[in-house]
PDB file of C-alpha atoms in Angstrom:
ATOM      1  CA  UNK A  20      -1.625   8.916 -14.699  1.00  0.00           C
ATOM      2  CA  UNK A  21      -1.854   5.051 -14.827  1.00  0.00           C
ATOM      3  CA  UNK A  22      -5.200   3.885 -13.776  1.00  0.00           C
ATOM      4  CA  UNK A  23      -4.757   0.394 -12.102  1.00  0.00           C
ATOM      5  CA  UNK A  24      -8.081  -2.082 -12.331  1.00  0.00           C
ATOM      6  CA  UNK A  25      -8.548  -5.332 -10.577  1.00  0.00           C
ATOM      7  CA  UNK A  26     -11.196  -7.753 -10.329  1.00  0.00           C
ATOM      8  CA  UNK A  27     -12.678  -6.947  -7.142  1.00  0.00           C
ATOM      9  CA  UNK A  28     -13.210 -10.607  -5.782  1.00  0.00           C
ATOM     10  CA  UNK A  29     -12.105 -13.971  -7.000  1.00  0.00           C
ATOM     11  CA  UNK A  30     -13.115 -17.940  -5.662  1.00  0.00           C
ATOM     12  CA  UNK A  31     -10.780 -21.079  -5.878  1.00  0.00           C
ATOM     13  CA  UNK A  32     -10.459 -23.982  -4.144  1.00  0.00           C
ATOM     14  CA  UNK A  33      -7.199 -25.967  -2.492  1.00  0.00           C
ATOM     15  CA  UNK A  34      -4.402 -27.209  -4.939  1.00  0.00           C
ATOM     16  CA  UNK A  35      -5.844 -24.980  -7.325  1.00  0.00           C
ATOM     17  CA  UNK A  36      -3.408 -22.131  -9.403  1.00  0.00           C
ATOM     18  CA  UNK A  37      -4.448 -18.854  -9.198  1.00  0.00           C
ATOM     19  CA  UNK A  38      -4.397 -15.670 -11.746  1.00  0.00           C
ATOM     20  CA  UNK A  39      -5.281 -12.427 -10.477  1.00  0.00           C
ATOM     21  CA  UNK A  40      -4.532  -9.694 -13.753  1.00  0.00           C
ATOM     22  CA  UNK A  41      -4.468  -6.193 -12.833  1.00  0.00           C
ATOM     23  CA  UNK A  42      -4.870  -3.597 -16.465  1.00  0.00           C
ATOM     24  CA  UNK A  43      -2.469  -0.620 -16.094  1.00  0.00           C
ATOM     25  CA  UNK A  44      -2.459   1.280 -19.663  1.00  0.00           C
ATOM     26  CA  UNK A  45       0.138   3.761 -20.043  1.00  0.00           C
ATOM     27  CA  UNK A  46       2.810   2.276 -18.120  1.00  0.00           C
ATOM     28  CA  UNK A  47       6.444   2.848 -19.315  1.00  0.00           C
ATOM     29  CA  UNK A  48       8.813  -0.196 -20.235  1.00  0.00           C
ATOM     30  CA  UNK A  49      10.713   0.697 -16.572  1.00  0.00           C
ATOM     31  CA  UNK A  50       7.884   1.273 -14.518  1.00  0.00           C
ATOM     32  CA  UNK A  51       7.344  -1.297 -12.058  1.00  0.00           C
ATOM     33  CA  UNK A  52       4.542  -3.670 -10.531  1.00  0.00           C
ATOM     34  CA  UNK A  53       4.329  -4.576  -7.514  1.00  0.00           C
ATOM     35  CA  UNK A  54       1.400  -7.215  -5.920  1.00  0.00           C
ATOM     36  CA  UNK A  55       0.830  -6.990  -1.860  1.00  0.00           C
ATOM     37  CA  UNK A  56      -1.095  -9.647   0.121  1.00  0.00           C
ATOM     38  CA  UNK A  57      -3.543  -8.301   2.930  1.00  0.00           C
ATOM     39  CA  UNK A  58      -5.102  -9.883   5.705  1.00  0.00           C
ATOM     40  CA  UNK A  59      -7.738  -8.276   7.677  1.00  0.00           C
ATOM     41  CA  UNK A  60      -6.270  -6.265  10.851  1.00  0.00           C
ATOM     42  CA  UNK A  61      -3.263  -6.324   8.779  1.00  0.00           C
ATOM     43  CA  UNK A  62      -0.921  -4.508   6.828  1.00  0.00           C
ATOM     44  CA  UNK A  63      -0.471  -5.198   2.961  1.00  0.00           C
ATOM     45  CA  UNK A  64       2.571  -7.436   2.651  1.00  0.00           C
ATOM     46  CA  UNK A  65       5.172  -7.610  -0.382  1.00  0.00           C
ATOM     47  CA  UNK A  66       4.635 -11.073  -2.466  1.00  0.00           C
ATOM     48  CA  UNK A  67       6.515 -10.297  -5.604  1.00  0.00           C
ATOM     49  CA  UNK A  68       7.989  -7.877  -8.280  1.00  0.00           C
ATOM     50  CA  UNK A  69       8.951  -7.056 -11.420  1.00  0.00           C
ATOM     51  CA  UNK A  70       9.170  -4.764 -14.873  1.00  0.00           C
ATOM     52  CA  UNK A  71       8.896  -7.200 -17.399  1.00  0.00           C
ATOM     53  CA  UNK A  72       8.571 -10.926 -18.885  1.00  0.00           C
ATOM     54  CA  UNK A  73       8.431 -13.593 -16.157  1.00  0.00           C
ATOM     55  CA  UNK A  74       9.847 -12.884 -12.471  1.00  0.00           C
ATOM     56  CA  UNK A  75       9.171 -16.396 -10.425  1.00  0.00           C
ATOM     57  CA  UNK A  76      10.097 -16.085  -6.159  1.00  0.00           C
ATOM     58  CA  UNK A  77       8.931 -18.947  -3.605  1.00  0.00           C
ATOM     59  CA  UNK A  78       5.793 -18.270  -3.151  1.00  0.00           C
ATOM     60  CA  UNK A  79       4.134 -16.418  -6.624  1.00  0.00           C
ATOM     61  CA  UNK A  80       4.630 -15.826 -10.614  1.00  0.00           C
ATOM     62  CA  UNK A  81       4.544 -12.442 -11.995  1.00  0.00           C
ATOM     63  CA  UNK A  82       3.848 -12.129 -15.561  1.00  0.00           C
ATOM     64  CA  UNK A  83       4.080  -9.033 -18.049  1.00  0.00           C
ATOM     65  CA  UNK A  84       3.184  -9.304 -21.281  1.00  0.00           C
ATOM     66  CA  UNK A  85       5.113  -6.895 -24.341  1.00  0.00           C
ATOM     67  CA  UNK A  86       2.149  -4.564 -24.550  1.00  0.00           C
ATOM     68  CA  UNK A  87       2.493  -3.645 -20.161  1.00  0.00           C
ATOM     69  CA  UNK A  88      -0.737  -3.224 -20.481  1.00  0.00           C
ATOM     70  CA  UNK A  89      -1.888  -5.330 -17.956  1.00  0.00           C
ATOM     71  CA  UNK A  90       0.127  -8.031 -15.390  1.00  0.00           C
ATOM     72  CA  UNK A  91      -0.917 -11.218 -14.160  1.00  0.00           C
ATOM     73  CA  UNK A  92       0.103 -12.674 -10.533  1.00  0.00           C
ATOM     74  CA  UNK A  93       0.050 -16.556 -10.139  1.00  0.00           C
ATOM     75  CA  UNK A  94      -0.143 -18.084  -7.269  1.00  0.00           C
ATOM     76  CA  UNK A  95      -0.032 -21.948  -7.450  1.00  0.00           C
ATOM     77  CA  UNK A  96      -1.600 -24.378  -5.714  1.00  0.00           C
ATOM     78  CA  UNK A  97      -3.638 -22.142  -3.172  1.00  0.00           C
ATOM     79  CA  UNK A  98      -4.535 -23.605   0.152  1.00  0.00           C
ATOM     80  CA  UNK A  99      -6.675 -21.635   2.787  1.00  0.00           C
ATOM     81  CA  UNK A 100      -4.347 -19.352   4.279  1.00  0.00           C
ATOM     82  CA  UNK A 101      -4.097 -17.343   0.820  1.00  0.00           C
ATOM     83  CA  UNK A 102      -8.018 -16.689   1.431  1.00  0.00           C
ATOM     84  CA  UNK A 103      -6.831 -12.532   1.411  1.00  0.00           C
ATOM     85  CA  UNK A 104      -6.783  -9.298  -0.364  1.00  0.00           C
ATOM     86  CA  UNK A 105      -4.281  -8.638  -2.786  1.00  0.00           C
ATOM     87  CA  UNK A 106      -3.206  -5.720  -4.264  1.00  0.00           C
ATOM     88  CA  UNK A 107      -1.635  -4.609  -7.889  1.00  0.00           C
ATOM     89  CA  UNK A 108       0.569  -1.432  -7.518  1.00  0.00           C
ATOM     90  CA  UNK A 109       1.945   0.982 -10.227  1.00  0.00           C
ATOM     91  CA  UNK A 110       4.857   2.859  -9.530  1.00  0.00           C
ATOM     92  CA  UNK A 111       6.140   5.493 -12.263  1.00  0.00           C
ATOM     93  CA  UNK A 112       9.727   6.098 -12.341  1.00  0.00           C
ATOM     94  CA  UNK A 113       9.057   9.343 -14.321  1.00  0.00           C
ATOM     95  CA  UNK A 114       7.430  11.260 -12.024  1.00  0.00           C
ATOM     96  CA  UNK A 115       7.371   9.127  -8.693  1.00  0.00           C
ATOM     97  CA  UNK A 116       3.910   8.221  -8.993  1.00  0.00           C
ATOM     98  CA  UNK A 117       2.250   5.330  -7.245  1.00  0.00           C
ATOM     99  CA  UNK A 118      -0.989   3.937  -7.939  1.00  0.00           C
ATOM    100  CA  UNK A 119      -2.658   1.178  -5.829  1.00  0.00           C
ATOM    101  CA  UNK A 120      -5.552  -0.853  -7.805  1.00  0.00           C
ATOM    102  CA  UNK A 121      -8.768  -1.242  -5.791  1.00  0.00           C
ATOM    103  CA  UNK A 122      -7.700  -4.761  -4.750  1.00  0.00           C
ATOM    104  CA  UNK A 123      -8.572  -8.539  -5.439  1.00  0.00           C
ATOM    105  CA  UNK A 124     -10.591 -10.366  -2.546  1.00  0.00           C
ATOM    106  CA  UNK A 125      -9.496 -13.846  -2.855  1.00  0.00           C
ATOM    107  CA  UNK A 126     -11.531 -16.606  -1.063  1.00  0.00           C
ATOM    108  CA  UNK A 127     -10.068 -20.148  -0.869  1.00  0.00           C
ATOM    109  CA  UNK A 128     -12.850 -22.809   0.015  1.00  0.00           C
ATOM    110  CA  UNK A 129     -12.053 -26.239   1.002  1.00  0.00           C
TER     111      UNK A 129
ATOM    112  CA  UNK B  23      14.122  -5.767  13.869  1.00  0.00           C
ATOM    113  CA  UNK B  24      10.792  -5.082  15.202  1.00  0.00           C
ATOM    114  CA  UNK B  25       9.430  -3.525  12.069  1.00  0.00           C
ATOM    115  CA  UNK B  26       7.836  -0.704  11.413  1.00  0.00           C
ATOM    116  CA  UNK B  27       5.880   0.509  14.235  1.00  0.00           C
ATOM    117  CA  UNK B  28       2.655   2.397  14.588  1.00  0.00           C
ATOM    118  CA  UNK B  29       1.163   4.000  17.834  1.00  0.00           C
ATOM    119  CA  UNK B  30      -2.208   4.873  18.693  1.00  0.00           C
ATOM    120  CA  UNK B  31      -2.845   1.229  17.118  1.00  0.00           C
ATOM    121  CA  UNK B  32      -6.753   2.699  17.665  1.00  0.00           C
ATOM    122  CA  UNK B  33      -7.598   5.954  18.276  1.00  0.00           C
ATOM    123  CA  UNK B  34     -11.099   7.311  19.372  1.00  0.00           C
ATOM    124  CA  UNK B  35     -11.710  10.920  19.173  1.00  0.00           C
ATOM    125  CA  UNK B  36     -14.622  13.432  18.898  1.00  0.00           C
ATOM    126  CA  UNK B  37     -15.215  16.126  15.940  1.00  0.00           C
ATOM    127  CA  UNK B  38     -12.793  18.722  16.157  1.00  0.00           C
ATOM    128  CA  UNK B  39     -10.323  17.471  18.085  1.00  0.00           C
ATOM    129  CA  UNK B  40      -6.763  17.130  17.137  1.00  0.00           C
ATOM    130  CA  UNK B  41      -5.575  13.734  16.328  1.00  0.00           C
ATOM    131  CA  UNK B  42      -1.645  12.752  15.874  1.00  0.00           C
ATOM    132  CA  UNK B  43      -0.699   9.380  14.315  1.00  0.00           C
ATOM    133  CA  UNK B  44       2.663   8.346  14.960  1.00  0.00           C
ATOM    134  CA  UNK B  45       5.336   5.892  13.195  1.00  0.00           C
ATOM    135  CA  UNK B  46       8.148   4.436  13.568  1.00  0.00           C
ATOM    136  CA  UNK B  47      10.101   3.130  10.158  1.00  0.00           C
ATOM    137  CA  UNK B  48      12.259   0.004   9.789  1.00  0.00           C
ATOM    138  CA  UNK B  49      16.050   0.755  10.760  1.00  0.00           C
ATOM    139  CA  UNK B  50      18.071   2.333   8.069  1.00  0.00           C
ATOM    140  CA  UNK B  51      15.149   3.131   5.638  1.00  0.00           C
ATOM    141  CA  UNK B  52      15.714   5.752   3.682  1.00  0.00           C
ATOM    142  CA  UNK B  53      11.955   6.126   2.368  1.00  0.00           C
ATOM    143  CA  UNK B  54       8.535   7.002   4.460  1.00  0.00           C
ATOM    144  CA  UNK B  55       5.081   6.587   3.289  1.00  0.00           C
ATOM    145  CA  UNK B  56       1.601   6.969   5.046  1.00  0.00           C
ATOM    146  CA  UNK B  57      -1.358   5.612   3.646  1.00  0.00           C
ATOM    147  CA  UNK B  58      -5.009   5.838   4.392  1.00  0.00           C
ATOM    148  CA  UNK B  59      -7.283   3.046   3.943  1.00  0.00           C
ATOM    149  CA  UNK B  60     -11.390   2.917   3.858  1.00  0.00           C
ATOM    150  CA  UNK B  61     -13.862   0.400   2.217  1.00  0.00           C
ATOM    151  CA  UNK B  62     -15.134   2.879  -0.252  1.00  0.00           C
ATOM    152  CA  UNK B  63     -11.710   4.212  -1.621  1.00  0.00           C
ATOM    153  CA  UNK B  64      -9.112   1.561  -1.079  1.00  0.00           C
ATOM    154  CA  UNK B  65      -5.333   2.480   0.005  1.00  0.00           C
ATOM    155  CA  UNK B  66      -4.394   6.015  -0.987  1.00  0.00           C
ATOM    156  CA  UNK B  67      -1.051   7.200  -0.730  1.00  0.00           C
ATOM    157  CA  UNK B  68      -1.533  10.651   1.396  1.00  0.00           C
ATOM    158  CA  UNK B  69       2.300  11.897   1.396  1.00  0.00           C
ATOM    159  CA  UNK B  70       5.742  10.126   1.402  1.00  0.00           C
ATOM    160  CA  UNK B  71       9.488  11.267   2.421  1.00  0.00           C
ATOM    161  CA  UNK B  72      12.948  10.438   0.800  1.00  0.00           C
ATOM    162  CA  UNK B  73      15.444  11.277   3.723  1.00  0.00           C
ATOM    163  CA  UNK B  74      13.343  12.747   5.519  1.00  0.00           C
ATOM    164  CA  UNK B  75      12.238  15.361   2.790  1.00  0.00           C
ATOM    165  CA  UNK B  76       8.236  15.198   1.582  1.00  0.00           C
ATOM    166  CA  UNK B  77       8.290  14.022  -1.690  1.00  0.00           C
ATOM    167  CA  UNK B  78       4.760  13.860  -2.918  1.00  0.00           C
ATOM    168  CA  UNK B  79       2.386  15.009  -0.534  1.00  0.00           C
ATOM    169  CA  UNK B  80      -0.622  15.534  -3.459  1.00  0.00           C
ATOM    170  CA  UNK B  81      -2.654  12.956  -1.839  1.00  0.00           C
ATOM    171  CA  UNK B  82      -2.878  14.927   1.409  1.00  0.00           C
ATOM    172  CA  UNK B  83      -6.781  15.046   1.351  1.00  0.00           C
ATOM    173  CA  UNK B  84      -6.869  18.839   2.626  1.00  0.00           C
ATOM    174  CA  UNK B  85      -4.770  21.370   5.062  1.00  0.00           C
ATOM    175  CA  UNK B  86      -6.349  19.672   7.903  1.00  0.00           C
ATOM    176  CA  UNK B  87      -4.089  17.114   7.369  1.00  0.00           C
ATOM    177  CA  UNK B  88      -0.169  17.498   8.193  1.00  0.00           C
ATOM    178  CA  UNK B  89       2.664  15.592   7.890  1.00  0.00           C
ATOM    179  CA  UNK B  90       6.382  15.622   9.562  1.00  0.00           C
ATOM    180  CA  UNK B  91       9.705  13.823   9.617  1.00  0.00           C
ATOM    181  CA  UNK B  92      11.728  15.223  11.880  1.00  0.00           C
ATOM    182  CA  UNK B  93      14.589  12.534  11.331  1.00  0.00           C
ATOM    183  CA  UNK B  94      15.207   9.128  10.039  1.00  0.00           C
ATOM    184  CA  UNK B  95      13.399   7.146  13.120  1.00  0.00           C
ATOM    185  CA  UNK B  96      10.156   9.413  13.417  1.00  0.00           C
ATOM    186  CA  UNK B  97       7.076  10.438  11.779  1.00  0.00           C
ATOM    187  CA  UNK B  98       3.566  12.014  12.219  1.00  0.00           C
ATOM    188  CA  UNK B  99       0.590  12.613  10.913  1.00  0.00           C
ATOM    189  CA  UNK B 100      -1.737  15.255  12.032  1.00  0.00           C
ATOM    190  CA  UNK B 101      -5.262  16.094  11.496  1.00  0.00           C
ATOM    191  CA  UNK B 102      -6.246  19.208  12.770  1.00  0.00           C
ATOM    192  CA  UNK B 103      -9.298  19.612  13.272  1.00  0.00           C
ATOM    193  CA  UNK B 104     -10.240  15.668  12.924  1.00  0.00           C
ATOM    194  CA  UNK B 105     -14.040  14.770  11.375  1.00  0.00           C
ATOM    195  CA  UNK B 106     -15.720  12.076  10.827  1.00  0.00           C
ATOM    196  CA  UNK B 107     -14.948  11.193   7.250  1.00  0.00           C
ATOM    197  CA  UNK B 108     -11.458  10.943   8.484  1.00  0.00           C
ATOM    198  CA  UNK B 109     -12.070   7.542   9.886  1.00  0.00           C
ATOM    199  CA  UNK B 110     -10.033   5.403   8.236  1.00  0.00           C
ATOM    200  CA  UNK B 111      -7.193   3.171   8.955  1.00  0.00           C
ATOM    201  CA  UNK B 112      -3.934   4.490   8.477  1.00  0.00           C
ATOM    202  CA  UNK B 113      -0.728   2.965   7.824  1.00  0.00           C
ATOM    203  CA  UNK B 114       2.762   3.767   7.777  1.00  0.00           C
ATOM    204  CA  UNK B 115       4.870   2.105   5.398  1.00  0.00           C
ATOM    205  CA  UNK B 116       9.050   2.037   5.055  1.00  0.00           C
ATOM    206  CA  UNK B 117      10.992   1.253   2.277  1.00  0.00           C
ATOM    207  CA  UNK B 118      15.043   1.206   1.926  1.00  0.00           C
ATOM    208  CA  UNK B 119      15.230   3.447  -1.531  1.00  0.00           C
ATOM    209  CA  UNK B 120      16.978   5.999  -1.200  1.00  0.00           C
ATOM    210  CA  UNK B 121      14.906   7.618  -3.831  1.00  0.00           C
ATOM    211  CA  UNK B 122      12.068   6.818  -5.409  1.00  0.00           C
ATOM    212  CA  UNK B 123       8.859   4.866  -4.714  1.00  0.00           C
ATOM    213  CA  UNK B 124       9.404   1.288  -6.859  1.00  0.00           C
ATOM    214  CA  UNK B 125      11.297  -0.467  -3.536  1.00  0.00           C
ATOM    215  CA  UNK B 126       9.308  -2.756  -1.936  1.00  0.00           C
ATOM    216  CA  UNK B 127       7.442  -1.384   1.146  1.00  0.00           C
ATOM    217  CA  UNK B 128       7.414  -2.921   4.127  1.00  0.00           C
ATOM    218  CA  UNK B 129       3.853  -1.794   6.638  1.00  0.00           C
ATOM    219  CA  UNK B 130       3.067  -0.938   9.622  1.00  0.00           C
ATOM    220  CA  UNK B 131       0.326  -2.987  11.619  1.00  0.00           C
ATOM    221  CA  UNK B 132      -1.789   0.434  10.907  1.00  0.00           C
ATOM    222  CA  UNK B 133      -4.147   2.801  13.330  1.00  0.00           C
ATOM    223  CA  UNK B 134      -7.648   2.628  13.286  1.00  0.00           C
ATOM    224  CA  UNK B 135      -8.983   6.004  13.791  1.00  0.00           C
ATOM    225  CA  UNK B 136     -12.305   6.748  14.623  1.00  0.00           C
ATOM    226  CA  UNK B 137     -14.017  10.463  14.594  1.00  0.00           C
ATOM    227  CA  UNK B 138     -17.182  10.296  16.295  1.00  0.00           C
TER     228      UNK B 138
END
């Protein structure tokens, strides 16, 4: 099963790009990654997804190198409202498995 | 739509006491998932449904715990009898795939349950 590792906590400050990596060995070239945004109270919220290369949406990057080994979401230009919890999930289309990494506590400071 | 919709949104119960979680999923979503969420072990995925048919339920922690879909609209989650490691919050999460788990999932505002 694909073990999914995040950094547990990240700073930045305003205007500044963000890159959160999440290591997930063993994934197949189909499997997908998925990052969700969470804010306390609330329930985790899809930003962005994708299987391979470079998959850009309005608000986030997602990039995955040749090896799979590991993904990297970008957010760019952070302001204080990103200050959240964010989430790297593996899902196996093999056998249906899903694996949620531990999750990234991002802090935005002023 | 309204989303997906949880009820208790908290729930306070005593130690043995049966406790039933209830959810709602998004319209026309074809996929179900319910999720349980602490501070020492993150979001685990309990059990989920494809058309109302439990799909994986390996992360059902033990046969206290039960799970139902009795159609497309409706869920629970049961815990029976409840203790107090099963404080958590749990959320219910819908997705339109009519198979698989890579869709993305759209949550539920959660339940906080506490098991004094």
């Amino acid at each position: 099963l694909a073990k999914t590792t995040q950094p547990i906590s990240m700073d930045s400050y305003e205007g500044q790009e963000v890159n959160i990596t999440c290591s997930h060995n063993n994934i197949a070239t189909n499997d997908y990654i998925t990052w969700y945004q969470q804010f306390p109270s609330q329930g985790p919220r899809f930003i962005i997804q994708g299987y391979k290369t470079k998959v850009t949406n309005e608000v986030a990057s997602l990039f995955i190198p040749a090896d799979r080994k590991s993904s990297t979401l970008s957010l760019p230009r952070v302001s204080l409202s990103d200050t959240a919890v964010y989430y790297c999930l593996v899902s196996l289309m093999d056998n249906n498995d899903m694996r949620f990494g531990a999750g990234t506590r991002l802090t935005v400071k002023p | 739509d309204a989303g997906v919709i949880q009820s208790p949104r908290h729930e306070v119960t005593e130690m043995g006491q049966e406790v039933t979680l209830r959810c709602k999923p998004i319209s026309g979503h074809n996929s179900l998932f319910w999720y349980r969420q602490t501070m020492m072990r993150g979001l685990e995925l309990l059990i989920y449904f494809n058309n109302n048919v439990p799909i994986d339920d390996s992360g059902m922690p033990e046969d206290r715990f039960s799970a139902k879909m009795p159609n497309a609209s409706f869920s629970t989650l049961k815990i029976q009898p409840s203790e107090p490691r099963d404080s958590a919050v749990y959320f219910c999460a819908s997705s339109l795939a009519l198979w698989g788990s890579t869709d993305t999932q759209y949550f539920g505002p959660g339940t906080r349950l506490t098991v004094l």
